[in-house]
């Protein structure tokens, strides 16, 4: 081996440990800040060691929220985020897998045309066309609803491509055998293609869930009713909703809770996450 | 475009299967984009319907390029995207090279480095905003000891540095994973051959490893620029709100503010159209790269 150099390895570990410490630092600070009473933030520098108020702070944000700034309790916002993330994920996966199936396993007039229509969505992120998209959603009366939060974000060129790539690698013989046995297209899809795609579905699920949970601009526009606030946008209301300094101990408790679900998903499904990430972006 | 050699035959089924995706795309993607195109060549009417919208050709675009605020925002976006891209890719490459040397601890380090990807840009912004808080943040405290008076509420450069760090921080995980995968696919024999020929570590890296990583580097560059230009809205909106005095107003934030806060739809639509142009160019570049990678 070329790389057997004791000092080199020591140096590499040192760089990585310092690097990891820097990467983890912002979250460490947030966790620490969420355990302190409000008084800590009035004087001097932010604390770097845990305080005594963790239970109190988390109870406050979960059950009461911050009514003065118009933020509802966190529990409700977490639930909204969860519903939104799940609807986006399941919606994206299901419409993408069936359109990929249509494109790969059928030959029909307009196939290329439809493929390009789906492809175009890749070029039109919601951020660049917010005003007209908002108008469309408003015209449909979908403001302040879960439908408005999720349906416009459901179309997905990347998921369709990934499924198409995967279907192209499925052996031809499987389909021939299914046809010889008299299976129709939907039976083939349900009994053969779907079970084969499970790993791909799971990998995409992880990516899409994080994407859905972290939506910010869209819920900010679509929801005016605190009933439908999601947690990621709720934090913005907490930091700017008032003239004084934000109540840091409560803001940071909320930040920790908002970050927890997607972080857990990544940590527990790291292999799927890496697979999903590296394959969707090709 | 390929299909299977043998296909199912049905007159209506493929259309039914494509319908949900295509309908959503038409309603929420194609139609709004078409509207943006249309609004970008109109001057909006007044709120009472006395003066109807008028067709003004490219006046909205011309107005934009005469507008110092817009030109300034273009410059801000450029600095912000380049800064974010270089910072997050540089740090990620360093981490990937170091982790790639490890054998037993590789997975542990990877776990510690991937999770920031899960943090929403808006939350990443708030976290760094707290650390940089001029009165109680830890970094201004340290900077104060070396004699620098940090204040991102007054100083535009400070604010820019803060949003770049916050945006880059979250993206390190992503770049790290791709660089690590790239490094692992480089054949060890090449590096050993160079070592036998007497090339030192740094020389091996710059003459062998780095050139072999260049396709991935290029791909990540495009992805990072797209990320910095479009996905960082949350970082800006939750922290600096484009300020102080426009110092962090990137294009995406300006489209939002001109459209929803200032209600200047014509100008906002023209800005949307320009942004769409930028995304299309970046997407085409990205796809050309993919074709190349598949072919070699």
PDB file of C-alpha atoms in Angstrom, chain A residues 17 31 41 46 73 94 99 101 113 136-137 149 166 186 196 200 208 220 223 238 246 249 258:
ATOM      1  CA  UNK A  17     -11.997  15.309  13.619  1.00  0.00           C
ATOM      2  CA  UNK A  31     -29.273  21.695  21.197  1.00  0.00           C
ATOM      3  CA  UNK A  41     -29.634  35.036  26.311  1.00  0.00           C
ATOM      4  CA  UNK A  46     -24.346  32.087  23.983  1.00  0.00           C
ATOM      5  CA  UNK A  73     -47.993  24.756  18.882  1.00  0.00           C
ATOM      6  CA  UNK A  94     -46.767   6.620  -7.793  1.00  0.00           C
ATOM      7  CA  UNK A  99     -45.498   6.938 -16.380  1.00  0.00           C
ATOM      8  CA  UNK A 101     -43.944   1.937 -17.132  1.00  0.00           C
ATOM      9  CA  UNK A 113     -43.802  14.151 -26.982  1.00  0.00           C
ATOM     10  CA  UNK A 136     -53.140  28.965 -10.671  1.00  0.00           C
ATOM     11  CA  UNK A 137     -53.377  27.400  -7.225  1.00  0.00           C
ATOM     12  CA  UNK A 149     -49.364  22.185  -0.460  1.00  0.00           C
ATOM     13  CA  UNK A 166     -34.209   0.760 -14.074  1.00  0.00           C
ATOM     14  CA  UNK A 186     -51.213  -4.395 -15.238  1.00  0.00           C
ATOM     15  CA  UNK A 196     -38.328  -5.824  -8.521  1.00  0.00           C
ATOM     16  CA  UNK A 200     -35.300   1.827  -6.004  1.00  0.00           C
ATOM     17  CA  UNK A 208     -38.282  12.641  -1.644  1.00  0.00           C
ATOM     18  CA  UNK A 220     -44.941  30.133   2.898  1.00  0.00           C
ATOM     19  CA  UNK A 223     -50.695  28.960   3.820  1.00  0.00           C
ATOM     20  CA  UNK A 238     -40.786  32.731  15.097  1.00  0.00           C
ATOM     21  CA  UNK A 246     -36.203  36.219  18.984  1.00  0.00           C
ATOM     22  CA  UNK A 249     -34.402  29.119  23.694  1.00  0.00           C
ATOM     23  CA  UNK A 258     -37.863  20.389  12.895  1.00  0.00           C
TER      24      UNK A 258
END
